[in-house]
mmCIF file of C-alpha atoms and ligand atoms in Angstrom:
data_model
loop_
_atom_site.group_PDB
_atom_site.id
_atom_site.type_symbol
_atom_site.label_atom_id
_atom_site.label_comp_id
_atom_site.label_asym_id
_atom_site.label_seq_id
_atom_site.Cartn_x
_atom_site.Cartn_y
_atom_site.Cartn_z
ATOM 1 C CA UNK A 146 0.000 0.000 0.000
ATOM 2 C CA UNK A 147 1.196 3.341 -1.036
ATOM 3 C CA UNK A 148 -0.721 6.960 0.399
ATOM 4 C CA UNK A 149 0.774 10.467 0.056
ATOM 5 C CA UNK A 150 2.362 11.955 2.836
ATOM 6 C CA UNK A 151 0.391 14.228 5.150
ATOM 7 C CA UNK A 152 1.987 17.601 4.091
ATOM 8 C CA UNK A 153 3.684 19.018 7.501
ATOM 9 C CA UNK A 154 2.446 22.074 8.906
ATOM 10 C CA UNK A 155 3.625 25.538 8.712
ATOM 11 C CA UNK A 156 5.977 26.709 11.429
ATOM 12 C CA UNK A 157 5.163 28.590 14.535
ATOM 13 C CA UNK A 158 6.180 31.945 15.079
ATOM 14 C CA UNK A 159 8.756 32.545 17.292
ATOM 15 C CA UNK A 160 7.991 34.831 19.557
ATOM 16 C CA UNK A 161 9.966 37.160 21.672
ATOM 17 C CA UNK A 162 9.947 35.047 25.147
ATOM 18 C CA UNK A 163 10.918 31.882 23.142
ATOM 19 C CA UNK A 164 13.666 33.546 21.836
ATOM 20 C CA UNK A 165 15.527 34.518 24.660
ATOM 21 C CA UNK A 166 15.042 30.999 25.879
ATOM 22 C CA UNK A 167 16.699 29.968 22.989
ATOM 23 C CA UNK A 168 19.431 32.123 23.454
ATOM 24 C CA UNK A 169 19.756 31.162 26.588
ATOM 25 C CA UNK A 170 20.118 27.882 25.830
ATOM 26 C CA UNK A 171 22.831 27.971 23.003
ATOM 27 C CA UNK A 172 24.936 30.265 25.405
ATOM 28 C CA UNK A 173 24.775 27.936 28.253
ATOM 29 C CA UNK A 174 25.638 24.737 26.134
ATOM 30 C CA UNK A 175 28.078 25.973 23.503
ATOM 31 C CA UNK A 176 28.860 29.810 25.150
ATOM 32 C CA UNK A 177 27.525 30.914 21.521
ATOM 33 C CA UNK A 178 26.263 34.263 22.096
ATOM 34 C CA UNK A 179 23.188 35.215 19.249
ATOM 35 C CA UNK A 180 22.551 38.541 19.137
ATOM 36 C CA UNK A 181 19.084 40.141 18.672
ATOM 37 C CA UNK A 182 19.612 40.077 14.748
ATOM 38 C CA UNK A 183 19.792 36.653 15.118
ATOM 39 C CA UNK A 184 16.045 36.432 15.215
ATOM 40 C CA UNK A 185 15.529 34.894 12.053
ATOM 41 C CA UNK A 186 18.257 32.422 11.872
ATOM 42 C CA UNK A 187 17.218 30.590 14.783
ATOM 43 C CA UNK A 188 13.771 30.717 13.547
ATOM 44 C CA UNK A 189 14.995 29.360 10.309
ATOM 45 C CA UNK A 190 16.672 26.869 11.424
ATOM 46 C CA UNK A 191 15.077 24.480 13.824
ATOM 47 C CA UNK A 192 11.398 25.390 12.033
ATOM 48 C CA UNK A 193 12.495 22.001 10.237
ATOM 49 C CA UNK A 194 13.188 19.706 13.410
ATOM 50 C CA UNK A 195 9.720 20.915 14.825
ATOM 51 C CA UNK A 196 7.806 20.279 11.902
ATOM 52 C CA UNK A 197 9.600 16.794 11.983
ATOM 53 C CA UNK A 198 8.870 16.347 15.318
ATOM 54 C CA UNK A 199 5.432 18.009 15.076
ATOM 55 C CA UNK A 200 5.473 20.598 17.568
ATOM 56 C CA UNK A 201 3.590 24.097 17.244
ATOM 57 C CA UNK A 202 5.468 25.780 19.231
ATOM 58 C CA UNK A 203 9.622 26.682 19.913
ATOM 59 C CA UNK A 204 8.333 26.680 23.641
ATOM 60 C CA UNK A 205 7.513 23.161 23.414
ATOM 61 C CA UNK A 206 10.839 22.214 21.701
ATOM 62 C CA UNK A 207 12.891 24.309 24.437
ATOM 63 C CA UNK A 208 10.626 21.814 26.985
ATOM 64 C CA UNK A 209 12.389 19.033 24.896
ATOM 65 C CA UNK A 210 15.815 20.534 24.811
ATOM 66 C CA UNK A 211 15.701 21.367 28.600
ATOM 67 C CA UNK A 212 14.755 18.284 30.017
ATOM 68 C CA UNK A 213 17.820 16.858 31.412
ATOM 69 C CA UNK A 214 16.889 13.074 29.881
ATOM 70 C CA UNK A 215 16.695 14.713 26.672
ATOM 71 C CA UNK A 216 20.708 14.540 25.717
ATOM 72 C CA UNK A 217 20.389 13.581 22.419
ATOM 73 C CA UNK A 218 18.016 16.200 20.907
ATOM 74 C CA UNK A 219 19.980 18.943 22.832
ATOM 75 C CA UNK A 220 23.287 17.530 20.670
ATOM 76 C CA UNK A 221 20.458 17.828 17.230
ATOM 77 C CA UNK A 222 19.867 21.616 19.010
ATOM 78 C CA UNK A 223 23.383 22.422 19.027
ATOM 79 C CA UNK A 224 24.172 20.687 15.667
ATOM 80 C CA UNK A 225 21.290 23.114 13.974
ATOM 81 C CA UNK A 226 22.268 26.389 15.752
ATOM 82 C CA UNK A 227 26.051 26.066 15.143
ATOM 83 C CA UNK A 228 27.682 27.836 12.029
ATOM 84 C CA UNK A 229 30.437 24.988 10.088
ATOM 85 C CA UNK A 230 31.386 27.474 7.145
ATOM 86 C CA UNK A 231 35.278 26.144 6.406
ATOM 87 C CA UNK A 232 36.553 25.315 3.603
ATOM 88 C CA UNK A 233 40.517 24.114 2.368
ATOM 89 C CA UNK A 234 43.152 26.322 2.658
ATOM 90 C CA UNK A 235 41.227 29.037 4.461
ATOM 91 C CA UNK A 236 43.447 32.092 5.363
ATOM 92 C CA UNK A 237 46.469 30.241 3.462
ATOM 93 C CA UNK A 238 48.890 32.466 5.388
ATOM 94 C CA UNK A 239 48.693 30.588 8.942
ATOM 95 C CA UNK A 240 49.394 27.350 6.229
ATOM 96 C CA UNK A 241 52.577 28.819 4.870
ATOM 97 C CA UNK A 242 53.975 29.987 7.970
ATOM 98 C CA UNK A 243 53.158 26.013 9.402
ATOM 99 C CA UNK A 244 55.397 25.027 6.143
ATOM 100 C CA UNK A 245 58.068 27.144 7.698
ATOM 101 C CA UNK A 246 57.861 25.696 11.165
ATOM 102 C CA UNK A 247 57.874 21.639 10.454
ATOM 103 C CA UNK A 248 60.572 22.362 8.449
ATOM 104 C CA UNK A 249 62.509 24.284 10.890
ATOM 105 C CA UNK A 250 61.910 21.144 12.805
ATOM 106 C CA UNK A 251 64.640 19.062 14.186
ATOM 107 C CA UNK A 252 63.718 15.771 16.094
ATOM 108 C CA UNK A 253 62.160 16.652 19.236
ATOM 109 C CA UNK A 254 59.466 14.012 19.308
ATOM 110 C CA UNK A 255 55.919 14.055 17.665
ATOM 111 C CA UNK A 256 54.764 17.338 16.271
ATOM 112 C CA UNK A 257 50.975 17.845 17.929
ATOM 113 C CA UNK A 258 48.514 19.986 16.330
ATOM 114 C CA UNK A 259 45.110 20.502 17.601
ATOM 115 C CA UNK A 260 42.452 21.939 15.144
ATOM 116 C CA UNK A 261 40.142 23.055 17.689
ATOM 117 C CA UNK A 262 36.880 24.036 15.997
ATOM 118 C CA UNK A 263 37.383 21.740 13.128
ATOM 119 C CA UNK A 264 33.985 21.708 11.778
ATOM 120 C CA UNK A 265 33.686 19.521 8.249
ATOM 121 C CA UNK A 266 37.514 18.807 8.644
ATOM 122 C CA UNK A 267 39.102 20.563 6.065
ATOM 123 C CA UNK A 268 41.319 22.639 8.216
ATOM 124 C CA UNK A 269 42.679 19.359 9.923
ATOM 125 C CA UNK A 270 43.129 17.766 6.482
ATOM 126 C CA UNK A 271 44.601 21.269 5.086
ATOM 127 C CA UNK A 272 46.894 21.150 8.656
ATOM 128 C CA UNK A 273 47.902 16.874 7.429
ATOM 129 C CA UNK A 274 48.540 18.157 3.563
ATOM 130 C CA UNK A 275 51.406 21.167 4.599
ATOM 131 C CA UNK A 276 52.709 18.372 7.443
ATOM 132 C CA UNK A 277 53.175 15.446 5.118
ATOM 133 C CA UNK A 278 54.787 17.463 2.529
ATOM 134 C CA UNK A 279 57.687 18.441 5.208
ATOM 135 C CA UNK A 280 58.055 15.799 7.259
ATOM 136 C CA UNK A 281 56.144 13.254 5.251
ATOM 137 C CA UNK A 282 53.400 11.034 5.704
ATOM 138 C CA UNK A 283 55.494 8.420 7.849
ATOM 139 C CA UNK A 284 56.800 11.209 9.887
ATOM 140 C CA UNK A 285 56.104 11.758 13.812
ATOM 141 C CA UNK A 286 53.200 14.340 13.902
ATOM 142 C CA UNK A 287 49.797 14.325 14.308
ATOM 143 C CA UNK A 288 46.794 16.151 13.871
ATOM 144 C CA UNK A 289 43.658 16.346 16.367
ATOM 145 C CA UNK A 290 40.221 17.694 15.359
ATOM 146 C CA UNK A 291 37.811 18.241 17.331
ATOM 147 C CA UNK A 292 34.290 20.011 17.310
ATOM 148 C CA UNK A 293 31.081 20.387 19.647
ATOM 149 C CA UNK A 294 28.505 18.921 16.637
ATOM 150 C CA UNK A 295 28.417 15.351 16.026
ATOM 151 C CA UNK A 296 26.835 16.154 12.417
ATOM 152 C CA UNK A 297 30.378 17.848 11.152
ATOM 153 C CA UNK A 298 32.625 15.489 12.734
ATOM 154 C CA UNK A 299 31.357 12.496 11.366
ATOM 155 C CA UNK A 300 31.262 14.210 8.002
ATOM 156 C CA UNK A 301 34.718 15.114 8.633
ATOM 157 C CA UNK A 302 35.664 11.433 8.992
ATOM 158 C CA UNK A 303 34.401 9.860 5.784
ATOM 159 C CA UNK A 304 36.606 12.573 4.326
ATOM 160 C CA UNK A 305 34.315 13.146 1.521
ATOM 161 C CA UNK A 306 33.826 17.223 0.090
ATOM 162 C CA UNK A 307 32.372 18.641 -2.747
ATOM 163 C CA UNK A 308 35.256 20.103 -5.507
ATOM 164 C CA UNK A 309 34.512 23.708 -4.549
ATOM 165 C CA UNK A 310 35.372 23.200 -1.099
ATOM 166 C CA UNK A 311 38.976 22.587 -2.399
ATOM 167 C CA UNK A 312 39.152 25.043 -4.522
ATOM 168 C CA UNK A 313 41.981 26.758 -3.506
ATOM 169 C CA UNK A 314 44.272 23.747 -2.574
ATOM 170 C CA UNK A 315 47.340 23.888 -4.599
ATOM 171 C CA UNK A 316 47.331 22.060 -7.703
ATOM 172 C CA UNK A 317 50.261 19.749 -6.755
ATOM 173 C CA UNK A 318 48.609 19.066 -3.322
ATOM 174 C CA UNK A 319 45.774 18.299 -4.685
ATOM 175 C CA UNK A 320 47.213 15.729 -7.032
ATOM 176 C CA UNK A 321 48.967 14.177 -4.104
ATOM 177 C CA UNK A 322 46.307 13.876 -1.482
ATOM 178 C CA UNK A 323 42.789 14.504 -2.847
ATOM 179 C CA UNK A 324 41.187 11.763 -4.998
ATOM 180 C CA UNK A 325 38.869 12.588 -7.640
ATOM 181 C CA UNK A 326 35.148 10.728 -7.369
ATOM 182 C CA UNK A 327 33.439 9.400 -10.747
ATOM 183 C CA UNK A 328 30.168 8.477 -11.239
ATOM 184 C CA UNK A 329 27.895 8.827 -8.262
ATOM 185 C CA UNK A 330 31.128 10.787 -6.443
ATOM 186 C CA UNK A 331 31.168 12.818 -9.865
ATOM 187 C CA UNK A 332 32.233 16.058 -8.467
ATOM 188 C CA UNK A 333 33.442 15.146 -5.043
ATOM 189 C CA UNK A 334 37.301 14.449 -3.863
ATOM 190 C CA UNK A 335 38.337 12.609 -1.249
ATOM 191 C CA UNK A 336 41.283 12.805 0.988
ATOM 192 C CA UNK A 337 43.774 10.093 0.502
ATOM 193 C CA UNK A 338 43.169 7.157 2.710
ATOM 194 C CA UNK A 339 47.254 7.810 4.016
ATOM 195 C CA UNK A 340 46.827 11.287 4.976
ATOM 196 C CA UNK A 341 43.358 10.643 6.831
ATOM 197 C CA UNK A 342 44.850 8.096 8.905
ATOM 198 C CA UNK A 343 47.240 11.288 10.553
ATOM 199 C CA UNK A 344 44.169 13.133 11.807
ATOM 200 C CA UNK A 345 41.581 12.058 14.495
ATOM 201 C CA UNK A 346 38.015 13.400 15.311
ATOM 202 C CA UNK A 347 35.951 13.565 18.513
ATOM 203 C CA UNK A 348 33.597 15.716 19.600
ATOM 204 C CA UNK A 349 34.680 18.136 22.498
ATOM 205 C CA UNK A 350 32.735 21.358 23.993
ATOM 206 C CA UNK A 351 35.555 24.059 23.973
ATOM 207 C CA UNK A 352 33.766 25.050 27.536
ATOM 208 C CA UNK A 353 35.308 21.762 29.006
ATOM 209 C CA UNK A 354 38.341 22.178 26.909
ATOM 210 C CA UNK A 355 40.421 21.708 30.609
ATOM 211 C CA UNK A 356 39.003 17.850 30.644
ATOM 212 C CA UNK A 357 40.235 17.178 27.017
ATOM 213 C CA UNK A 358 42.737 14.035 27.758
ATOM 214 C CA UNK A 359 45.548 14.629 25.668
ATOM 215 C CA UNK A 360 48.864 15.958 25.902
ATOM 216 C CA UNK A 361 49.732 19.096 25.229
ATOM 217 C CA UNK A 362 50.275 20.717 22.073
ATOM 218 C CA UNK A 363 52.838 22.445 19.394
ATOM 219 C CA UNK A 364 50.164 24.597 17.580
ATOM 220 C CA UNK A 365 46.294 24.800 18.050
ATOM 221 C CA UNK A 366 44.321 26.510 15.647
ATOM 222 C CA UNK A 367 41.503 28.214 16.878
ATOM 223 C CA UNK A 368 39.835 29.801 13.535
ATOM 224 C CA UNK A 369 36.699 31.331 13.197
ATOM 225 C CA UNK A 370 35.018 30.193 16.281
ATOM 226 C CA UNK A 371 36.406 33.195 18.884
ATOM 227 C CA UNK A 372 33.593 35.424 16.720
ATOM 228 C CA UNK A 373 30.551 33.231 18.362
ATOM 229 C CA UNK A 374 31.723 33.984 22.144
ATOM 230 C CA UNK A 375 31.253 36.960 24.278
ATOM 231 C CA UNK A 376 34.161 38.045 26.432
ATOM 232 C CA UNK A 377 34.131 35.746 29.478
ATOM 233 C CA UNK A 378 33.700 32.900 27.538
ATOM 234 C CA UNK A 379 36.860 33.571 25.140
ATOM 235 C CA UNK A 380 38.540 34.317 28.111
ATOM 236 C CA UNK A 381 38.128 30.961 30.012
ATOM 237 C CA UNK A 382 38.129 29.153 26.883
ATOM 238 C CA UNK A 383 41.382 30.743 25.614
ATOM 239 C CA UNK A 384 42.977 30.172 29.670
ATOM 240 C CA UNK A 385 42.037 26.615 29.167
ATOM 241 C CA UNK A 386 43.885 26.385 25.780
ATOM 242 C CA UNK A 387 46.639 28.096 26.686
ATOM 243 C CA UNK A 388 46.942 25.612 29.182
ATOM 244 C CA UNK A 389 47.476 22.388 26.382
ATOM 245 C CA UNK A 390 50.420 24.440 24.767
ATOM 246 C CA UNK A 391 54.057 22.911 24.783
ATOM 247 C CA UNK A 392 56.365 25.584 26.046
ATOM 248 C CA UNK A 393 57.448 27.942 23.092
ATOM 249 C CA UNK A 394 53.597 26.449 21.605
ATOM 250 C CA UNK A 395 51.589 28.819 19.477
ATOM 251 C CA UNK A 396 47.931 29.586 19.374
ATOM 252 C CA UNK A 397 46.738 30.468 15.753
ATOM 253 C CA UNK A 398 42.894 33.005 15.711
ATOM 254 C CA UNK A 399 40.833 33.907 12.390
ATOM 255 C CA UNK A 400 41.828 36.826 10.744
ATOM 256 C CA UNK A 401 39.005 38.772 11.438
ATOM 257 C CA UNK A 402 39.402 37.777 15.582
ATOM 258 C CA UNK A 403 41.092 39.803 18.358
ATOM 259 C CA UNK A 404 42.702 38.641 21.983
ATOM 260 C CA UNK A 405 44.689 41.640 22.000
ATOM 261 C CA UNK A 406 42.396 43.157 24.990
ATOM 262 C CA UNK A 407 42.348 39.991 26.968
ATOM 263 C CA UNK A 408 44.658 39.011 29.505
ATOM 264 C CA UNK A 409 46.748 35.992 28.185
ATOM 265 C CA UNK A 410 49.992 34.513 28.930
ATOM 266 C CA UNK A 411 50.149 35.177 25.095
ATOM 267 C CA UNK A 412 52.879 36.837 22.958
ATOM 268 C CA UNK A 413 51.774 37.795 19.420
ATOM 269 C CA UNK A 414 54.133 37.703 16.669
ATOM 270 C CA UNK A 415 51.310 37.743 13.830
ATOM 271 C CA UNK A 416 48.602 39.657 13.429
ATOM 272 C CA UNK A 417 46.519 36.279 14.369
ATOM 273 C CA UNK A 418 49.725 34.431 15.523
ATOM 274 C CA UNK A 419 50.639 34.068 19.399
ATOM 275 C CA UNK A 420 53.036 32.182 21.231
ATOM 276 C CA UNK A 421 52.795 30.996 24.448
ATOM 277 C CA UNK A 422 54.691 32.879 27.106
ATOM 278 C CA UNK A 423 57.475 30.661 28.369
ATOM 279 C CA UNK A 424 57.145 31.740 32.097
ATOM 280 C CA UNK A 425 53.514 29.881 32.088
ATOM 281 C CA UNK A 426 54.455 27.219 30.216
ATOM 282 C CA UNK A 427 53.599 23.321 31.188
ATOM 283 C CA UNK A 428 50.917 23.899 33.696
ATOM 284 C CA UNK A 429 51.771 27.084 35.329
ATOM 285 C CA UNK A 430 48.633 28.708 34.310
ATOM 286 C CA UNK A 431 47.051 28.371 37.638
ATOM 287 C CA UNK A 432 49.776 31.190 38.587
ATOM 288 C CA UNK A 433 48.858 33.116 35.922
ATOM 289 C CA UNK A 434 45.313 32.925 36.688
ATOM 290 C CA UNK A 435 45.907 33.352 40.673
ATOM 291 C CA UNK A 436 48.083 36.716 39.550
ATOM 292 C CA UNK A 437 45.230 38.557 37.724
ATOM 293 C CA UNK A 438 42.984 38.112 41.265
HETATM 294 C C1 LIG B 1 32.926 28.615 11.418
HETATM 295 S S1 LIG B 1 33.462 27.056 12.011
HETATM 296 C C2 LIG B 1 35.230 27.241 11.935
HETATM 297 C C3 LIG B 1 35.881 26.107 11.189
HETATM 298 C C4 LIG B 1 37.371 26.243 10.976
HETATM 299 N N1 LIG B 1 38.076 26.400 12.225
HETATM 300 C C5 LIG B 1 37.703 27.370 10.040
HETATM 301 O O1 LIG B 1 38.261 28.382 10.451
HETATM 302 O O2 LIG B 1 37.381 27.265 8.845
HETATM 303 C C6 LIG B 1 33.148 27.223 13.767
HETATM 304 C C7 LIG B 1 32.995 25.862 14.459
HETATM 305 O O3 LIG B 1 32.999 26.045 15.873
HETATM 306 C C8 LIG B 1 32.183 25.034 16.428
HETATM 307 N N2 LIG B 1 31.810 25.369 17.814
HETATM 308 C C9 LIG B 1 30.905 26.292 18.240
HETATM 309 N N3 LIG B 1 30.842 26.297 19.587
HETATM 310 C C10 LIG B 1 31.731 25.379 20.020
HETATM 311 C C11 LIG B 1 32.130 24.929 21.309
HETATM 312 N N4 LIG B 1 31.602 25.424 22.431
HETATM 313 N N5 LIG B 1 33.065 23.952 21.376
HETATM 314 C C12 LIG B 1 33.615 23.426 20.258
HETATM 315 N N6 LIG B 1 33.278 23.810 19.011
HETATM 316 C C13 LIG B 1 32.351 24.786 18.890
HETATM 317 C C14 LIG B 1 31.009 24.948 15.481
HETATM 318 O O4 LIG B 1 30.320 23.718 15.599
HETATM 319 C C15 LIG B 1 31.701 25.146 14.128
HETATM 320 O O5 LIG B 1 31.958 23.918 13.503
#
């Protein structure tokens, strides 16, 4: 038996008190800070999920998301209302100054990096690309990924993009590590099995960044994600990453971001570049911390 699906309804309005609940919500769970203007984006975006779940109101999702044996819709909730724009080779100057580094590299045991709001993966993979062509893909480095939506990181592993997100990779890196699809993959590349083994995904909430169980770091990249917090939360956030630098580590921001104003244990040597300062290095960020009280 076949029968046409009952069309779904037309979403709710959101209305002013929802709204703020909403807000409230993202900020608590991901420190993502939606402005007023954001109004419409929220609306836009989870107006899908309720008429899948066939709710008439953003009050009675909220209800959903809040209740505290509700985990797995509040990941869907933070999967919707996160932004995952990235594509390769973003901001190709923090890629040529990396070239410069692993090659100024001499022993000195793995090289760690940590792409820390990874999204789809291509930073990590861009990160792998610029590391196997200097120390090569049997080399001792490695690249961690992590983001806060389950949605991008398990696109991230299959390792699968459309062409146009590679756009700007360099034609002899793309011969080297991207492989083009045919038929149904007409149009897509995929990383090369060798270089996606030298990057790992999980999931991680930047706001428990201090509980992330690995050891510390040469370079994170934190790109395009500073933009979504308000001040406190880049502040703890950034303390907490500071904190998973080697000594002489460096801390790479978007283009468009600024720490300048905060109070770091930072030095900047880029406009988006910053090196951890070697007094706090290795754990002594408590004293850091203690000192600004
Ligand atoms: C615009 S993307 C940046 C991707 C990449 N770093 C780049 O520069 O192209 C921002 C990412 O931050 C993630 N994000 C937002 N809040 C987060 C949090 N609290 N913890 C970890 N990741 C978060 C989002 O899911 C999103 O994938």
């Amino acid at each position: 038996m076949f029968h046409l699906e009952e069309p779904l309804p037309a979403p709710p309005m959101l209305s002013d008190g929802e709204f703020a609940q909403l807000r409230r919500f993202i900020h608590q769970a991901a420190g993502i800070a939606m402005s007023p203007g954001k109004r419409s984006l929220i609306q836009s975006r989870l107006a899908k999920r309720l008429r899948q779940l066939r709710l008439n109101s953003y009050a009675a999702y909220w209800r959903m998301i809040a209740d505290p044996a509700n985990a797995l819709e509040r990941q869907y909730a933070i999967n919707l209302l996160s932004t995952n724009e990235t594509y390769f080779f973003r901001e190709p100057e923090h890629f040529a100054w990396l070239r410069q580094l692993a090659a100024r590299r001499q022993g000195g045991g793995e090289l760690r990096l940590w792409s820390a709001a990874c999204s789809t993966g291509e930073e990590a993979y861009t990160i792998a690309m610029i590391l196997a062509e200097t120390l090569g893909l049997q080399g001792l480095w490695r690249v961690y990924a992590t983001d806060i939506n389950t949605r991008v990181t398990a696109f991230a592993r299959r390792a699968v993009y459309p062409q146009a997100k590679a756009s700007r990779t360099p034609p002899d890196l793309w011969r080297r590590y991207l492989l083009r699809g045919r038929a149904e993959y007409a149009g897509m590349v995929k990383v090369a099995p060798e270089l996606a083994r030298k990057v790992s995904f999980s999931n991680l909430n930047l706001l428990h960044a201090a509980h992330f169980q690995h050891s510390r770091f040469d370079v994170i990249f934190l790109r395009n994600m500073l933009i979504y917090f308000d001040e406190a939360t880049k502040l703890r956030v950034l303390l907490a990453l500071c904190d998973k630098l080697r000594e002489g580590g460096h801390l790479i921001i978007g283009h468009s971001e600024s720490i300048r104003h905060l109070e770091l244990p930072l030095t900047q040597e880029a406009p988006s570049r910053y090196r951890l300062d070697s007094r706090f290095a290795d754990g002594r960020i408590d004293e850091h911390r203690r000192s600004d009280c």
